[in-house]
mmCIF file of C-alpha atoms in Angstrom:
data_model
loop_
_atom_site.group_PDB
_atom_site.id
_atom_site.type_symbol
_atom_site.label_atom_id
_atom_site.label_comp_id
_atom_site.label_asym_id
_atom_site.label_seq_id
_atom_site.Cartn_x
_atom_site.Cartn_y
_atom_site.Cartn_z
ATOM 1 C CA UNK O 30 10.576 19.170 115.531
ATOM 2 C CA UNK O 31 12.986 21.508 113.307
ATOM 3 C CA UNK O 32 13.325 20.441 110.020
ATOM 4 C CA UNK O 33 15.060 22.208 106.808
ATOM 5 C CA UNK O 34 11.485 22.650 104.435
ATOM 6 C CA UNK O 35 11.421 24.109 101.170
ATOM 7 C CA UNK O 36 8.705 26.760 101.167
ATOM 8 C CA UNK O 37 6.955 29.681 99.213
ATOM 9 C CA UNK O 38 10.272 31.923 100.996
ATOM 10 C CA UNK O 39 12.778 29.110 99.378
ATOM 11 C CA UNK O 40 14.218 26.439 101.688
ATOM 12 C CA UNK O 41 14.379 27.256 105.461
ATOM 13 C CA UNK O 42 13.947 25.969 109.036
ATOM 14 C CA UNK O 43 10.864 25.121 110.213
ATOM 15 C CA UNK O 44 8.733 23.220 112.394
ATOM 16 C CA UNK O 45 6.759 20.475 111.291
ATOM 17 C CA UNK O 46 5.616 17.185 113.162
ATOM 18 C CA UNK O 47 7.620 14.348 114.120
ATOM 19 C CA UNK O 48 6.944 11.292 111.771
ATOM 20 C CA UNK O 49 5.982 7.845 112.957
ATOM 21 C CA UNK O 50 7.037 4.849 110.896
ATOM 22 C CA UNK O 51 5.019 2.334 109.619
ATOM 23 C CA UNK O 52 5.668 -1.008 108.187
ATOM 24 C CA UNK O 53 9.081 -1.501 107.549
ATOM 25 C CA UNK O 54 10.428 1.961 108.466
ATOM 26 C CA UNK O 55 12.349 3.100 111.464
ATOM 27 C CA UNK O 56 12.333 6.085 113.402
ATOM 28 C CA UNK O 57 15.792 7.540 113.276
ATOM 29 C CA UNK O 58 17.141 10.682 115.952
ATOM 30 C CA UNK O 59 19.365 12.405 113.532
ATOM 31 C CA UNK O 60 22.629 13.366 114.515
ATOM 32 C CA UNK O 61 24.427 14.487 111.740
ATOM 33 C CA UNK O 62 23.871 14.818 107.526
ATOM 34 C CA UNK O 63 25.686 14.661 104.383
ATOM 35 C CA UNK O 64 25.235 17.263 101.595
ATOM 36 C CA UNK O 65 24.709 16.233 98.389
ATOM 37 C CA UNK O 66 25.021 18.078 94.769
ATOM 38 C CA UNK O 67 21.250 16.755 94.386
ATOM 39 C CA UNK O 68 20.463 18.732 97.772
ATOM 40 C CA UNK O 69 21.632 21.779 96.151
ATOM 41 C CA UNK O 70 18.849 21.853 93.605
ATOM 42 C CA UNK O 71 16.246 20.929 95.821
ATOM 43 C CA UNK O 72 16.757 24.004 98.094
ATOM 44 C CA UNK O 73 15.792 26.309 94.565
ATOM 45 C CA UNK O 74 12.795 24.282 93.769
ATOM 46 C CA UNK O 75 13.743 21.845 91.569
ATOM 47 C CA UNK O 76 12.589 18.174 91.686
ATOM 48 C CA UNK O 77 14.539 15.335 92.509
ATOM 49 C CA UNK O 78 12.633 12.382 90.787
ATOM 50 C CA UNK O 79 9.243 12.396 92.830
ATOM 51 C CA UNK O 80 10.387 14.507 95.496
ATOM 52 C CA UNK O 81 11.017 18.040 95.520
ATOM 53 C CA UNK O 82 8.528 21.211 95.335
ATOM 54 C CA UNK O 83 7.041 23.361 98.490
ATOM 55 C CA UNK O 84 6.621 21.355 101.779
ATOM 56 C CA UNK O 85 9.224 18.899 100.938
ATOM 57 C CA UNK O 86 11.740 18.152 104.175
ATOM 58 C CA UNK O 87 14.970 17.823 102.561
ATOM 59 C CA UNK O 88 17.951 16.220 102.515
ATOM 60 C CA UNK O 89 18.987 12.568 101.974
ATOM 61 C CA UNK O 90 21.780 11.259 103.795
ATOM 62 C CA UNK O 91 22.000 10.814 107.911
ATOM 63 C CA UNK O 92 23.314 9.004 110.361
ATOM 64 C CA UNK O 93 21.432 8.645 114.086
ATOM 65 C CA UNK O 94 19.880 6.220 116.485
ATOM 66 C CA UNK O 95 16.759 4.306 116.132
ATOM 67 C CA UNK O 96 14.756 5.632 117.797
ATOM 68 C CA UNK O 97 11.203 3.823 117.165
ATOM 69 C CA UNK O 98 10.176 1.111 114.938
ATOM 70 C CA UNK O 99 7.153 0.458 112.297
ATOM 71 C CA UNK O 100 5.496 -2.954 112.924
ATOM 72 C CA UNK O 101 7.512 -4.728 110.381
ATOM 73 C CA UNK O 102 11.156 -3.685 110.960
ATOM 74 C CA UNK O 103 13.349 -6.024 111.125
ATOM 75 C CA UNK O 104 16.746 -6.858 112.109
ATOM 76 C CA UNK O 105 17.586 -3.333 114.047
ATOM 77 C CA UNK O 106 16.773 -2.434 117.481
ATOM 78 C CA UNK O 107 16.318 0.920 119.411
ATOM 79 C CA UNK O 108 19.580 2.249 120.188
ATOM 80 C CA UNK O 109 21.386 0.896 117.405
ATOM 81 C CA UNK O 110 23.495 3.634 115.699
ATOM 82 C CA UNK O 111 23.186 3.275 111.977
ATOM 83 C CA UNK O 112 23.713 5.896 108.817
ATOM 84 C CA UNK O 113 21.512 5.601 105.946
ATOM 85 C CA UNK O 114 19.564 7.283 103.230
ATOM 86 C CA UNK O 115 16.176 8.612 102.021
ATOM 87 C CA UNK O 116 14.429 11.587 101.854
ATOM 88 C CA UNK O 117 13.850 14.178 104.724
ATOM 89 C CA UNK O 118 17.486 13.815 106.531
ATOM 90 C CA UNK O 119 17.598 17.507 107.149
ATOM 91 C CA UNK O 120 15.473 16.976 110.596
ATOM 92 C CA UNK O 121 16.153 16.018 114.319
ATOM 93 C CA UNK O 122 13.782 13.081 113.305
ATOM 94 C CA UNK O 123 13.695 10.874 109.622
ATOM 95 C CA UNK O 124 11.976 7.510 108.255
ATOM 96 C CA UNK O 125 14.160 4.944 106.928
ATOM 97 C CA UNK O 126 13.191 1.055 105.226
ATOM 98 C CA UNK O 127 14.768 -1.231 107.339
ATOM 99 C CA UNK O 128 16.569 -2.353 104.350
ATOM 100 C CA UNK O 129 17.994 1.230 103.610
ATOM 101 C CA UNK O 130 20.436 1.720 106.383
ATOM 102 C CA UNK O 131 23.969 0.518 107.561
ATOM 103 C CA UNK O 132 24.871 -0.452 111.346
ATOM 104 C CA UNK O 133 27.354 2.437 111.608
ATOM 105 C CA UNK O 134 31.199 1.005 112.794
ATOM 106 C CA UNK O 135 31.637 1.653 116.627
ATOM 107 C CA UNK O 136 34.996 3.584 115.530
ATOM 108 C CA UNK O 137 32.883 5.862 113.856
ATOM 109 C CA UNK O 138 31.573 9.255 114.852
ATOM 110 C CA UNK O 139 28.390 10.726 113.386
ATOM 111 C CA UNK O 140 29.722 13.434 111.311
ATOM 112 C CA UNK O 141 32.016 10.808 109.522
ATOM 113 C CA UNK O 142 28.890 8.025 109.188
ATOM 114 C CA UNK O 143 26.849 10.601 107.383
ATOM 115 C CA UNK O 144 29.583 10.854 104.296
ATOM 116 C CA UNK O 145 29.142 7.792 103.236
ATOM 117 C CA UNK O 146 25.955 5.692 102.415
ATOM 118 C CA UNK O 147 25.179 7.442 99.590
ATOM 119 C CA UNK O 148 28.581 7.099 98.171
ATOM 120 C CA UNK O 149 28.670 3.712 99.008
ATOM 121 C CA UNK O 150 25.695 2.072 97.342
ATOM 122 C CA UNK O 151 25.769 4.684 94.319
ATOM 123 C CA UNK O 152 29.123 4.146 93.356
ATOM 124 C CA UNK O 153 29.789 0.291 94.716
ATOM 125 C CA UNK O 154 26.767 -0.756 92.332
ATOM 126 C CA UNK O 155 27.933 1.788 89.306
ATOM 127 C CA UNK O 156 31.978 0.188 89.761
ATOM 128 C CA UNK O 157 30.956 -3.611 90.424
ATOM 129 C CA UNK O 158 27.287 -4.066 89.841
ATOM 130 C CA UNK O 159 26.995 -2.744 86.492
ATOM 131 C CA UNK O 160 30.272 -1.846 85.684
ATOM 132 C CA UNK O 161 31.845 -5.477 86.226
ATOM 133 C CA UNK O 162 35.002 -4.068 87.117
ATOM 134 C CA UNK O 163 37.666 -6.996 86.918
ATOM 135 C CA UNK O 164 40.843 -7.222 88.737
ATOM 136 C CA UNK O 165 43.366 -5.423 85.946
ATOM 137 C CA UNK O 166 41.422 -3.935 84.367
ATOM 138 C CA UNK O 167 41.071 0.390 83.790
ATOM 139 C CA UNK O 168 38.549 2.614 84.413
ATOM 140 C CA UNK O 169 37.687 6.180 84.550
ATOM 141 C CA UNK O 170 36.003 7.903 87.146
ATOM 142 C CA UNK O 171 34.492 11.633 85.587
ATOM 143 C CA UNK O 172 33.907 13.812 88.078
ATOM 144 C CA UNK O 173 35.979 12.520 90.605
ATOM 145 C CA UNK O 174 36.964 14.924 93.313
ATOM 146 C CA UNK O 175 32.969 15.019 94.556
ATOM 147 C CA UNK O 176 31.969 12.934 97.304
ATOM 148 C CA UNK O 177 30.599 10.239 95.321
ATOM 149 C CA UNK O 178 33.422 10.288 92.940
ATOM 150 C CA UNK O 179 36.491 9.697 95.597
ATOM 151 C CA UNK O 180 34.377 6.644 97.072
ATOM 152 C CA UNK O 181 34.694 5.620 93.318
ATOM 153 C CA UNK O 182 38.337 5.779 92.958
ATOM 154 C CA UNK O 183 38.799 3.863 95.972
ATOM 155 C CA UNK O 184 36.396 0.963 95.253
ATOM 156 C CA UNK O 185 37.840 0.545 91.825
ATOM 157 C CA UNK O 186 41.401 0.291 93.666
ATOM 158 C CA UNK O 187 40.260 -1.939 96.683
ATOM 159 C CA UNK O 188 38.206 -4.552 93.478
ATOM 160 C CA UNK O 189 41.769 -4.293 92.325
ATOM 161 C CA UNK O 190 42.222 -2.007 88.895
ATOM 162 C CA UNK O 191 45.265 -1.794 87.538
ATOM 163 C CA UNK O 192 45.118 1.651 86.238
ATOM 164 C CA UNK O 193 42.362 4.600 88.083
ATOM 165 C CA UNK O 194 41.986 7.584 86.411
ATOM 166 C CA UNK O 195 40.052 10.337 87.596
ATOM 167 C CA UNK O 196 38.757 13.727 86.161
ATOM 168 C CA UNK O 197 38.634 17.347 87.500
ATOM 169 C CA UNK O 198 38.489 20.782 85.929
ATOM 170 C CA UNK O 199 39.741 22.269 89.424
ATOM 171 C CA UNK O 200 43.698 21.824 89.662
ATOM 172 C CA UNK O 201 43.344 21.611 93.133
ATOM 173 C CA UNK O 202 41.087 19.239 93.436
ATOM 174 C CA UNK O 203 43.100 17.279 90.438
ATOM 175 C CA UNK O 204 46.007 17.493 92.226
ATOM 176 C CA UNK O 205 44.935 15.488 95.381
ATOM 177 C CA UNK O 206 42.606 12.574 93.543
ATOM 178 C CA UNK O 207 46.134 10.277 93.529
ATOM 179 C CA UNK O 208 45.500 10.554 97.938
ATOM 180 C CA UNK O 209 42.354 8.533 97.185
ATOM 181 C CA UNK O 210 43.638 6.080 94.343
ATOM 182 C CA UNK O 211 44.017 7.991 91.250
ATOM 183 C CA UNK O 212 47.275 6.801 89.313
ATOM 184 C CA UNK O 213 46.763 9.683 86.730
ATOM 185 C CA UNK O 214 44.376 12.971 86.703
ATOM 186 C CA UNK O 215 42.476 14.310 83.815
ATOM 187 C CA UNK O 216 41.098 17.693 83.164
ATOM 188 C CA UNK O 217 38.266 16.936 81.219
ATOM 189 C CA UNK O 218 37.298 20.530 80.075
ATOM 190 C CA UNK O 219 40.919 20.192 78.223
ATOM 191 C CA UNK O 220 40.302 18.968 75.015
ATOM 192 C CA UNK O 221 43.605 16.522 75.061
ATOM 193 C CA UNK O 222 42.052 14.371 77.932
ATOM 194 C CA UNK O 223 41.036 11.459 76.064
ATOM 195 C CA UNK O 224 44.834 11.862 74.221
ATOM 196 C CA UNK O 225 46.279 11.173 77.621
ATOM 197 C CA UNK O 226 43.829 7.924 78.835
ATOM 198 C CA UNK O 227 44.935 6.359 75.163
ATOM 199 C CA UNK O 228 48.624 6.899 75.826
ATOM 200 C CA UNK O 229 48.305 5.524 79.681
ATOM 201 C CA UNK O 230 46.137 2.526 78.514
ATOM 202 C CA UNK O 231 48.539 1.673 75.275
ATOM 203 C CA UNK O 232 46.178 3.384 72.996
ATOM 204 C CA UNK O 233 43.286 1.274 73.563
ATOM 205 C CA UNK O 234 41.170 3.276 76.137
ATOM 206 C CA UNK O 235 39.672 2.125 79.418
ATOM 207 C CA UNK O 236 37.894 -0.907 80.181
ATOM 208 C CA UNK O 237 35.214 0.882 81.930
ATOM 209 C CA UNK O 238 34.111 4.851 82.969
ATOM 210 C CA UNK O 239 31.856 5.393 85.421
ATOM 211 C CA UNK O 240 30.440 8.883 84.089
ATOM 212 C CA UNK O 241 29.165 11.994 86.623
ATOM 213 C CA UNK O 242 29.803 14.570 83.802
ATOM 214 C CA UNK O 243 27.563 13.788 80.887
ATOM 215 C CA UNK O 244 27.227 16.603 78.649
ATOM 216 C CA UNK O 245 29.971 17.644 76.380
ATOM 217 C CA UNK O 246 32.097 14.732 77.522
ATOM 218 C CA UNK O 247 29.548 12.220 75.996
ATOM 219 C CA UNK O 248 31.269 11.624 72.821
ATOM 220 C CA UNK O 249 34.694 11.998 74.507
ATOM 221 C CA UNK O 250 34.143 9.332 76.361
ATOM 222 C CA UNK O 251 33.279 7.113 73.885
ATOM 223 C CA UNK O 252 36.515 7.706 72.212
ATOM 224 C CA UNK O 253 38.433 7.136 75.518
ATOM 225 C CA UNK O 254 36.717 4.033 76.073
ATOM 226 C CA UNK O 255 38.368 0.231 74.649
ATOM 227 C CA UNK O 256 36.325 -1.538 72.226
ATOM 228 C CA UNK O 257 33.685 -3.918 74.031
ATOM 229 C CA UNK O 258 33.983 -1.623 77.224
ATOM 230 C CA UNK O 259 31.372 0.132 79.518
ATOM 231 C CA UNK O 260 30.111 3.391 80.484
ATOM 232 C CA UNK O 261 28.407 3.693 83.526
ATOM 233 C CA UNK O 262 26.257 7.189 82.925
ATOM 234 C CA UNK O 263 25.262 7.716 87.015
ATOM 235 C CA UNK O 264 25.269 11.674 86.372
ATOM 236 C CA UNK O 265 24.353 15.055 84.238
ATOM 237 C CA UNK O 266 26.888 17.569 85.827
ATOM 238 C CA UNK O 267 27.869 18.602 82.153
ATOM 239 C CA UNK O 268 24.175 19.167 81.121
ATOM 240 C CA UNK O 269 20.944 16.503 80.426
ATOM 241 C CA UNK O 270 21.687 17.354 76.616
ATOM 242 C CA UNK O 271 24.941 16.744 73.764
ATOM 243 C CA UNK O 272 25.701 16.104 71.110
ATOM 244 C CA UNK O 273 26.100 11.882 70.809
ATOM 245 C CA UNK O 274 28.783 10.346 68.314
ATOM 246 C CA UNK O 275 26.314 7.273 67.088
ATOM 247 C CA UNK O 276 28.816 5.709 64.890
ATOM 248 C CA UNK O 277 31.692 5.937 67.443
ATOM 249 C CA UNK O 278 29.443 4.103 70.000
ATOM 250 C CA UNK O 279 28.549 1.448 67.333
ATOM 251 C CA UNK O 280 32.173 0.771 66.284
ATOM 252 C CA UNK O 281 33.728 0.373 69.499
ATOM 253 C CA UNK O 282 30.755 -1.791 70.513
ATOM 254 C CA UNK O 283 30.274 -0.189 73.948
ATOM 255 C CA UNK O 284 27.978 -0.864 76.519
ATOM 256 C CA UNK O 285 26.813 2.212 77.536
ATOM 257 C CA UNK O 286 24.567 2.262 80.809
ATOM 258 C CA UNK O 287 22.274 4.314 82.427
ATOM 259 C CA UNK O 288 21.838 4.304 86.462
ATOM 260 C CA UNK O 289 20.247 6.044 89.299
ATOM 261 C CA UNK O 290 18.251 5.559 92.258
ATOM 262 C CA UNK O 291 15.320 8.368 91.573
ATOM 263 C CA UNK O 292 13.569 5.301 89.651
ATOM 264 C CA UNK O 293 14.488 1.890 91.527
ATOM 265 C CA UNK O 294 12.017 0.164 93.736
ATOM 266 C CA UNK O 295 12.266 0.207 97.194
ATOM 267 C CA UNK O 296 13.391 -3.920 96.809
ATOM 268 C CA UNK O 297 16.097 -2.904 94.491
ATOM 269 C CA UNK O 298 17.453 -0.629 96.831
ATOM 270 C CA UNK O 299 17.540 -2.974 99.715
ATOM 271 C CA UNK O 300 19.545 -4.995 97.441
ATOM 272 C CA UNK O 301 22.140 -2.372 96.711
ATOM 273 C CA UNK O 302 22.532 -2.294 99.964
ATOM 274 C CA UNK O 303 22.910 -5.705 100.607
ATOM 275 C CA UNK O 304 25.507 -5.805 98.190
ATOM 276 C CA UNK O 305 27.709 -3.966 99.595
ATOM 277 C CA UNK O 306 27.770 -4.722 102.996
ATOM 278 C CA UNK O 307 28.206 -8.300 101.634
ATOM 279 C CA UNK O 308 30.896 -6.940 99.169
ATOM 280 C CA UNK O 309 32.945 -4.526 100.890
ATOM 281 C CA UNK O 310 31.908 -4.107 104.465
ATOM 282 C CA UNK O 311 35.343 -5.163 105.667
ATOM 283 C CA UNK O 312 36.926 -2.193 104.123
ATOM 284 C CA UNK O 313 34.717 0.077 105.708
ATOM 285 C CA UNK O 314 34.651 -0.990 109.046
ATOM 286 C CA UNK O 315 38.409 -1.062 108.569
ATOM 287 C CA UNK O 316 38.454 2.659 107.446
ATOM 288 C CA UNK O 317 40.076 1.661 104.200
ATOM 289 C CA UNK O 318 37.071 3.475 102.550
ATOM 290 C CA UNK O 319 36.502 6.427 104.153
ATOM 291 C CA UNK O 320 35.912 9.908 102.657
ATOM 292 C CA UNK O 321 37.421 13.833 103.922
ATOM 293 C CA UNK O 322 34.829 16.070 105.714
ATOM 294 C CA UNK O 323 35.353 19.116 104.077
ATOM 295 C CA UNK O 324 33.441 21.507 106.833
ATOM 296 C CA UNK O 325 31.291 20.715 109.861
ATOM 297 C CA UNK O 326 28.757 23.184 110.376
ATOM 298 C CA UNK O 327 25.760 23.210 112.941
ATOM 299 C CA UNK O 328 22.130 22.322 111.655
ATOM 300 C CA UNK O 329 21.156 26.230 112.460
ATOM 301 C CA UNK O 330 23.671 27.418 109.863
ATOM 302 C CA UNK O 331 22.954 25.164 107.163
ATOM 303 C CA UNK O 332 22.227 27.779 104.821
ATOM 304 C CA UNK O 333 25.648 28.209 104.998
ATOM 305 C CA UNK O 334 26.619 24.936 104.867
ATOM 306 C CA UNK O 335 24.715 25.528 101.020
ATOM 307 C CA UNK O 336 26.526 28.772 100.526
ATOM 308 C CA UNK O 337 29.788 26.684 101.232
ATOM 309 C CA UNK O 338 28.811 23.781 98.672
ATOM 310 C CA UNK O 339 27.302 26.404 95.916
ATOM 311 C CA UNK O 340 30.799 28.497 96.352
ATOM 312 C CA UNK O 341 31.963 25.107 94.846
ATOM 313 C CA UNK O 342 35.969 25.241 96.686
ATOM 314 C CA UNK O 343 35.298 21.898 98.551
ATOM 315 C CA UNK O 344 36.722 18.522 98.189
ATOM 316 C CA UNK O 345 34.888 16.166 100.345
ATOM 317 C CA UNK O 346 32.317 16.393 102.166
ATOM 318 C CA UNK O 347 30.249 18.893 103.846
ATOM 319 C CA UNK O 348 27.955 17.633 106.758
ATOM 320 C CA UNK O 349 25.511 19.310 109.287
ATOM 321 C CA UNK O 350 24.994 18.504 112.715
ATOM 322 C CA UNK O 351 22.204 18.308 115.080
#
């Protein structure tokens, strides 16, 4: 079967054998895949918690048909259309958990099912799970006009915030985060960001930021964040290193949190997942959460589809289809 394999010539299509699942997995035809920012890296080499490195099938986000399943797979049948995630999307055929997947809405085309799994159970368990977003209260979203980071201003609206903010360093991206929830945009490579979250939250800062940025914002944040609040840290798109305002942290008291899915057990991803089709399934099936596909490209070209998302211009996302 093709598949999109990083190699000694860098990542490219190949073929490579069709997989067969075992235990709990299913078999899954592929029919269309969302990019991600991690995706990007992978494609020069670099790892992506225990995956990565030559002979790797990448990608991480689908949607398909079953298509076989391991002797343990349970509650999905052949045929079913679902959208999921887990490594080596980027082929006609992927494995999947049974636990790891979605039954994809019947209103629902491929190319739009593949946007959103990862987006949904990263950013549902960074906003509710472990940010305990309450109804009224504020919260920051850094890095907002990426994939991830829309589905975050939505969920915070739909669990009811009061005030969304979200960040941007792209005007044009910043200027379209209020379609997706945003009451106010930040640029957060302008130093007078965290001046304008105090003034829109009465000087106290937010009740909670969910933080893609890292970085240089680290100590920013801390500032723009109320006493007794939360920082969700789901990302390093400012850098893995900073300086860190120790004192700052202490005196406000915050809860600062770190999050991501390159370490959690199989189990506790099955129970992301469970969360949020028992939290917010509604609103997807009723296309209240939904995200922009940015540009469609066939699976043949999806070197350029990585040209596209490396050029950086996009908001939304960018899928391949097969």
């Amino acid at each position: 079967m093709k598949a999109y394999v990083y190699g000694a010539n860098g990542a490219e299509i190949s073929d490579v054998a069709k997989p067969a699942p075992k235990g709990t997995q299913v078999l899954v035809k592929v029919h269309a895949c969302g990019l991600n920012r991690a995706d990007l890296g992978m494609t020069k080499g670099h790892a992506h918690g225990s995956a990565g490195g030559a002979g790797t099938v990448l990608g991480m986000e689908w949607a398909g048909e079953i298509a076989g399943l391991g002797p343990e797979a349970k509650g999905v049948k052949i045929g079913d259309k679902v959208m999921g995630s887990g490594g080596a999307a980027f082929a006609e055929y992927t494995l999947a958990d049974h636990g790891r997947l979605f039954r994809a809405p019947s209103n629902m085309n491929f190319e739009e099912a593949a946007t959103l799994p990862v987006a949904l159970a990263t950013m549902h368990n960074a906003v509710v799970t472990n940010g305990a977003l309450q109804p009224g209260q504020t919260v920051l979203i850094q890095g907002a006009s990426s994939g991830v980071g829309l589905m975050a201003l939505q969920i915070a609206k739909l669990k009811g915030a009061k005030l969304v903010i979200g960040s941007s360093t792209d005007a044009g991206r910043r200027g379209r985060l209020k379609e997706f929830g945003a009451d106010l945009a930040v640029d957060s490579s302008d130093p007078g960001w965290v001046k304008q979250v105090l003034e829109a939250t009465g000087g106290e800062g937010v009740d909670l930021i969910v933080d893609q940025v890292s970085g240089k914002v680290a100590s920013q944040n801390l500032a723009a964040t109320r006493v007794k609040g939360r920082i969700v840290n789901v990302g390093r798109l400012g850098g893995t290193h900073a300086d860190f305002n120790f004192d700052l942290h202490a005196a406000r008291r915050i809860n600062y949190i770190g999050v991501t899915f390159r370490t959690r057990s199989i189990e506790e991803i099955r129970e992301i997942f469970d969360e949020v089709r028992k939290d917010i399934w509604g609103a997807v099936e009723s296309r209240k959460l939904q995200l922009p596909i940015d540009k469609v490209f066939a699976f043949d070209d999806i070197g350029k589809a990585f040209e596209h998302m490396e050029a950086n211009k996009h908001l939304g996302k960018i899928v391949v289809t097969l």
